[in-house]
Short mmCIF file of C-alpha atoms in Angstrom, two decimals:
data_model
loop_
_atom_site.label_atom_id
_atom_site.label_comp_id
_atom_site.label_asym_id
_atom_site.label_seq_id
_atom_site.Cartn_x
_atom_site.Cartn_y
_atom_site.Cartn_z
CA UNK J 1 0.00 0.00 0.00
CA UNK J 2 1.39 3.52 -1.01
CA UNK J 3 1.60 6.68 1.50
CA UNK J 4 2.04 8.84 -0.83
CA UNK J 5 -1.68 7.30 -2.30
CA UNK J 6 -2.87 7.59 1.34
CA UNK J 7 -1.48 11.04 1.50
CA UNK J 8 -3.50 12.05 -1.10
CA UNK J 9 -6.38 10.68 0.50
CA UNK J 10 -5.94 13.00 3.37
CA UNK J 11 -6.82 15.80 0.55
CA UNK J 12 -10.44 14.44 0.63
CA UNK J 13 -10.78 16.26 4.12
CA UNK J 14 -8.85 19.73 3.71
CA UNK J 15 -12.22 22.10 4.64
CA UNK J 16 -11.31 21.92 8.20
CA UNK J 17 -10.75 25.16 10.19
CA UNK J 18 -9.94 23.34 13.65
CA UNK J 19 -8.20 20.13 14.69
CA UNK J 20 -10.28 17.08 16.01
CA UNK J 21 -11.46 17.70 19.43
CA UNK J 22 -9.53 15.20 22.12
CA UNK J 23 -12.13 13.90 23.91
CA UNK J 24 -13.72 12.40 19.90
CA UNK J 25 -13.04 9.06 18.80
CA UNK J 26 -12.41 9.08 14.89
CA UNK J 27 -14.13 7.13 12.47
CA UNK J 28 -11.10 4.68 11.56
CA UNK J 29 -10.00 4.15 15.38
CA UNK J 30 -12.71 2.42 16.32
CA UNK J 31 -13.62 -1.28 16.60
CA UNK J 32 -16.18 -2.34 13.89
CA UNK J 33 -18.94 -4.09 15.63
CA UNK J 34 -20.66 -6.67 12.43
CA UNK J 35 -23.11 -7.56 14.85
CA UNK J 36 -24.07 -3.75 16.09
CA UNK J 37 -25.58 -0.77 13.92
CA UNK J 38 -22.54 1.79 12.94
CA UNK J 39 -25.31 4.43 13.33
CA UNK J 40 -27.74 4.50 16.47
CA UNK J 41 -31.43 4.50 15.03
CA UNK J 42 -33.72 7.36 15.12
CA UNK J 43 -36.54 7.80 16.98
CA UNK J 44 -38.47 10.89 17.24
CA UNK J 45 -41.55 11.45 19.52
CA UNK J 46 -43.76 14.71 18.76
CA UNK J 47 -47.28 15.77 18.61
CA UNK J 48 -49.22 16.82 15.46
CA UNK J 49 -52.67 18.86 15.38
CA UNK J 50 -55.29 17.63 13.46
CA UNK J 51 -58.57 19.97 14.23
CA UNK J 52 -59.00 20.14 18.07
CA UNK J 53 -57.20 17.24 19.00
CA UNK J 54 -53.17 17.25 19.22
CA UNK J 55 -52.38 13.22 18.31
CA UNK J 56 -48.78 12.24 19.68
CA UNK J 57 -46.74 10.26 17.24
CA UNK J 58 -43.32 8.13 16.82
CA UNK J 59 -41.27 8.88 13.85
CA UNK J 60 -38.18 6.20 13.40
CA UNK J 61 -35.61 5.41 10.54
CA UNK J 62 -36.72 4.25 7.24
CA UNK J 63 -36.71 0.05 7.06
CA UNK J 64 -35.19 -1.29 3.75
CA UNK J 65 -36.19 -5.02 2.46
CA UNK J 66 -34.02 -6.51 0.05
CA UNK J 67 -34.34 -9.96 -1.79
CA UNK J 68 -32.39 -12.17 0.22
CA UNK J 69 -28.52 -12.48 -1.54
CA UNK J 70 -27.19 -15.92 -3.13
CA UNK J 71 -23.69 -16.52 -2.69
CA UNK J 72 -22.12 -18.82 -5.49
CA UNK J 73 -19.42 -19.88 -2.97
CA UNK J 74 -17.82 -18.83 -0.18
CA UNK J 75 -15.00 -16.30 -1.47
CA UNK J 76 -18.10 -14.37 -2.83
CA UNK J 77 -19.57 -14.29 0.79
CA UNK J 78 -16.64 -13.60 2.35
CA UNK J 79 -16.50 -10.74 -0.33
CA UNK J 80 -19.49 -9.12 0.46
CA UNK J 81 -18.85 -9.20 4.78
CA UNK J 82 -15.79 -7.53 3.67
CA UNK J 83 -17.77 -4.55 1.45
CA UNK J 84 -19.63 -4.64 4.49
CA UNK J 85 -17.06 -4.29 7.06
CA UNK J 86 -15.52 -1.22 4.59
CA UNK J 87 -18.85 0.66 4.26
CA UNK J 88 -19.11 1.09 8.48
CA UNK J 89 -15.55 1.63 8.69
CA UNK J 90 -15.23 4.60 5.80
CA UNK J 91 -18.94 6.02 5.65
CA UNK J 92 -18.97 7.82 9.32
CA UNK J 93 -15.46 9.50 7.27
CA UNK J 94 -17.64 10.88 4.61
CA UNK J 95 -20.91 11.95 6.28
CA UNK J 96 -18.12 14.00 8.45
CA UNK J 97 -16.21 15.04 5.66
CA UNK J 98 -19.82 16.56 4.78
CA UNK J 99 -20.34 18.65 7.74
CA UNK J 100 -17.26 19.75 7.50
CA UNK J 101 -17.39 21.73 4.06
CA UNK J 102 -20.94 22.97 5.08
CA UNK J 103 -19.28 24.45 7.90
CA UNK J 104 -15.87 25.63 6.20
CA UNK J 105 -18.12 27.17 3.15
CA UNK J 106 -20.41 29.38 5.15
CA UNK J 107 -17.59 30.57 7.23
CA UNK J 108 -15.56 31.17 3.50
CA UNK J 109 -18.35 33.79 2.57
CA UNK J 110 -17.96 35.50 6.24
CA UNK J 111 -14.11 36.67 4.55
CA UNK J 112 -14.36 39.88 2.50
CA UNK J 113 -11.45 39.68 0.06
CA UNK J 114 -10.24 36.41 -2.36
CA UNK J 115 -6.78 37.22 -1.22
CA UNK J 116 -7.99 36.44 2.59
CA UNK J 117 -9.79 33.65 1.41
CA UNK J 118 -6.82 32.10 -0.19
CA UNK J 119 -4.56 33.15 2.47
CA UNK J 120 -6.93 31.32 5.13
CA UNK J 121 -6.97 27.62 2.81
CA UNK J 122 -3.31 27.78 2.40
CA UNK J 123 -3.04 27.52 6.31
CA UNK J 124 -6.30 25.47 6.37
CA UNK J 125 -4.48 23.16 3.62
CA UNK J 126 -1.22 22.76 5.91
CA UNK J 127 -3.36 22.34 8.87
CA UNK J 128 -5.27 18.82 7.15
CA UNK J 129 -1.77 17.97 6.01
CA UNK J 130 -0.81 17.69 9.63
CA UNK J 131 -4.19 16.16 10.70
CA UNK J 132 -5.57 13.98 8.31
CA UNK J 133 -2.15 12.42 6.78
CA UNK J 134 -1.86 10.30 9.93
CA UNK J 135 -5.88 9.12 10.11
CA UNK J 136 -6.01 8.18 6.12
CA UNK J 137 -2.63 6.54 6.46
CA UNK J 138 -4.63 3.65 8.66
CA UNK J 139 -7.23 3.32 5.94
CA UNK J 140 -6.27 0.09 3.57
CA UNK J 141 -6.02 0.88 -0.54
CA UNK J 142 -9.46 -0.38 -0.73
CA UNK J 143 -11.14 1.79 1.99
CA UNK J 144 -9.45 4.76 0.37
CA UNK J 145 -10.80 3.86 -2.61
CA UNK J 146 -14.21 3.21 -1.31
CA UNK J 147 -13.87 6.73 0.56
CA UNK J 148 -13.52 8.28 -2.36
CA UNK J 149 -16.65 7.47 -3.89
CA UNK J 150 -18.87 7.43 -0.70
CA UNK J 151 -17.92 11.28 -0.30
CA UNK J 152 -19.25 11.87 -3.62
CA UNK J 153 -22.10 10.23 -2.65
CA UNK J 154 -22.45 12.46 0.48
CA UNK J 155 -21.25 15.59 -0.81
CA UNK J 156 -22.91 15.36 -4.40
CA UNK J 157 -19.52 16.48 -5.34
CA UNK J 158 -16.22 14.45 -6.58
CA UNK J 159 -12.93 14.76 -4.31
CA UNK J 160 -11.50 16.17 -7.40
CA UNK J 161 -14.59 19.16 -7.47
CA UNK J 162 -14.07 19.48 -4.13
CA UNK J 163 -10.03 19.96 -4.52
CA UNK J 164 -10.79 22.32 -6.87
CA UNK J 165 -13.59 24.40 -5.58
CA UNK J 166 -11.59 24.99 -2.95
CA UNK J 167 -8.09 24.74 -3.54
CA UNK J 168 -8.57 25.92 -8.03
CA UNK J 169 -7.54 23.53 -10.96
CA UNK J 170 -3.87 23.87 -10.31
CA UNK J 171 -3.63 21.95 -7.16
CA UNK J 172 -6.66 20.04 -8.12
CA UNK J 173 -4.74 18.62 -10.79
CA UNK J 174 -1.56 17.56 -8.63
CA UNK J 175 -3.31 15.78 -6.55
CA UNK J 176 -5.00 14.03 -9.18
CA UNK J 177 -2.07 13.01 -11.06
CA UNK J 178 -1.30 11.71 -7.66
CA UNK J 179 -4.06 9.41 -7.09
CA UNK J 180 -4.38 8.04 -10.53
CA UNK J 181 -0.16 6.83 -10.44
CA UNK J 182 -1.75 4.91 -7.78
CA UNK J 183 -4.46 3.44 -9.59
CA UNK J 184 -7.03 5.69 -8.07
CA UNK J 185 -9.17 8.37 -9.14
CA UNK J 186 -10.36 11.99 -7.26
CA UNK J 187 -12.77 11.84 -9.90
CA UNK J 188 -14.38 8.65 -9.47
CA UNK J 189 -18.52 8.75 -9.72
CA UNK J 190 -20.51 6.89 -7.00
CA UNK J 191 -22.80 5.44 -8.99
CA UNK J 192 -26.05 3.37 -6.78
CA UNK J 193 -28.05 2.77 -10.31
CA UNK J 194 -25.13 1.03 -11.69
CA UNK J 195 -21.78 -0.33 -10.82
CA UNK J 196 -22.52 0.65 -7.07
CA UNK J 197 -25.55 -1.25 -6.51
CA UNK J 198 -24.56 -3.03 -3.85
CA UNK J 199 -23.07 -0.87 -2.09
CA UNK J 200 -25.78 1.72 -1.97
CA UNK J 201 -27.76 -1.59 -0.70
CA UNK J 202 -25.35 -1.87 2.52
CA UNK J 203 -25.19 1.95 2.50
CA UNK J 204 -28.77 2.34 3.08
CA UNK J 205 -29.01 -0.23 5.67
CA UNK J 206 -26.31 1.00 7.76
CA UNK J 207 -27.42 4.27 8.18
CA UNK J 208 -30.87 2.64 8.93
CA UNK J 209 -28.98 0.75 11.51
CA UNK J 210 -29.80 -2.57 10.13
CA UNK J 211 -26.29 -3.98 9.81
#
C-alpha cells in the first residue's frame, strides 16, 4: 500500500478550520462491531394537530427489504462481509467530511477579500496535512478507494470538485495526477443505479442501523 496514495487521500478532508477535538473518537479508530448498527437509530416522539385534538406520534428510521442475496461460494460471501465491514468503517469519514465543508463554506463567505480567502486555505491546507495524513494513512487501498466514492455520494460532489472548488484547478490537478499513479481516481462517480448497486444496498441499511 502507497503513502504517498494515502497522502492524497488525506486531501479528501482539507475544509477543516480546527483540529479534532480530544475527547472524539475518529471514524477509523474504532472497533467495527458486524453484529451492532454503525449508526444508532432514530426515533423521534412529537405531537401533530389535526382539528382540536393534538395526536402524539413516533417517527423512526426508514426500514429497507431486500431480496435475500445468493452466494455462489464462499469467497463471494466472504466478499461481500468484507464490502460490508468497509462501508461502516469509511462512511462515518464521509458523512463527516460533509459537515465539515458545510461548515468551512459558510464561514468562506464570512471573509471579505479572495486574497484572505486564499490566504486562510493555504493555512487550512497545511493544517489537514498535519491532521488527516496520519488518520487516512490507517485506511487500507481499498477503503481509500471506497472513501472516495462514498464522499461523492455524500457531498454530491467528486474529491476532485471538491479539490478544486476549494483549492482551483492547479492543485486540483496535482493531486489528481497523484491518485491516478496509484491506480485511483479523485474523480471517481458513485454510482447506486449502476456499478454501485450493492453498495448503496449496505449503504442504506447502515445508516438505517440494520447492519
Amino acid at each position: 500500500m502507497s503513502k504517498r496514495l494515502l497522502f492524497t487521500l488525506g486531501t479528501l478532508l482539507l475544509l477543516s478550520t480546527a483540529a479534532t477535538a480530544q475527547d472524539h473518537i475518529n471514524p477509523e479508530d474504532r472497533m467495527v462491531d458486524m453484529d451492532s448498527p454503525t449508526f444508532v437509530p432514530m426515533v423521534h416522539i412529537g405531537k401533530a394537530k389535526v382539528g382540536a385534538d393534538s395526536i402524539q406520534y413516533v417517527k423512526t428510521n426508514k426500514i429497507y427489504v431486500f431480496p435475500p442475496l445468493e452466494f455462489k461460494n464462499k469467497a463471494q460471501e466472504t466478499a461481500y462481509y468484507r464490502l460490508v465491514y468497509n462501508i461502516k468503517k469509511v462512511l462515518p469519514i464521509a458523512k463527516e467530511c460533509n459537515q465539515i465543508i458545510l461548515e468551512t463554506g459558510a464561514y468562506l463567505e464570512t471573509i471579505p477579500t479572495k486574497k484572505e480567502r486564499d490566504e486562510h486555505m493555504k493555512k487550512v491546507e497545511k493544517e489537514i496535512w498535519n491532521t488527516y495524513k496520519p488518520r487516512m494513512k490507517k485506511l487500507t487501498f481499498t477503503q481509500g478507494k471506497l472513501l472516495i466514492k462514498l464522499i461523492d455520494r455524500e457531498c454530491n460532489s467528486t474529491s476532485y470538485e471538491l479539490v478544486q472548488a476549494f483549492l482551483g484547478p492547479v492543485r486540483a490537478g496535482f493531486y489528481q495526477a497523484f491518485a491516478w499513479a496509484f491506480g485511483s481516481s479523485l474523480k471517481k462517480r458513485y454510482e447506486p443505479n449502476g456499478a454501485d448497486r450493492l453498495v448503496e444496498r449496505i449503504v442504506l441499511q447502515v445508516e438505517a442501523g440494520q447492519l
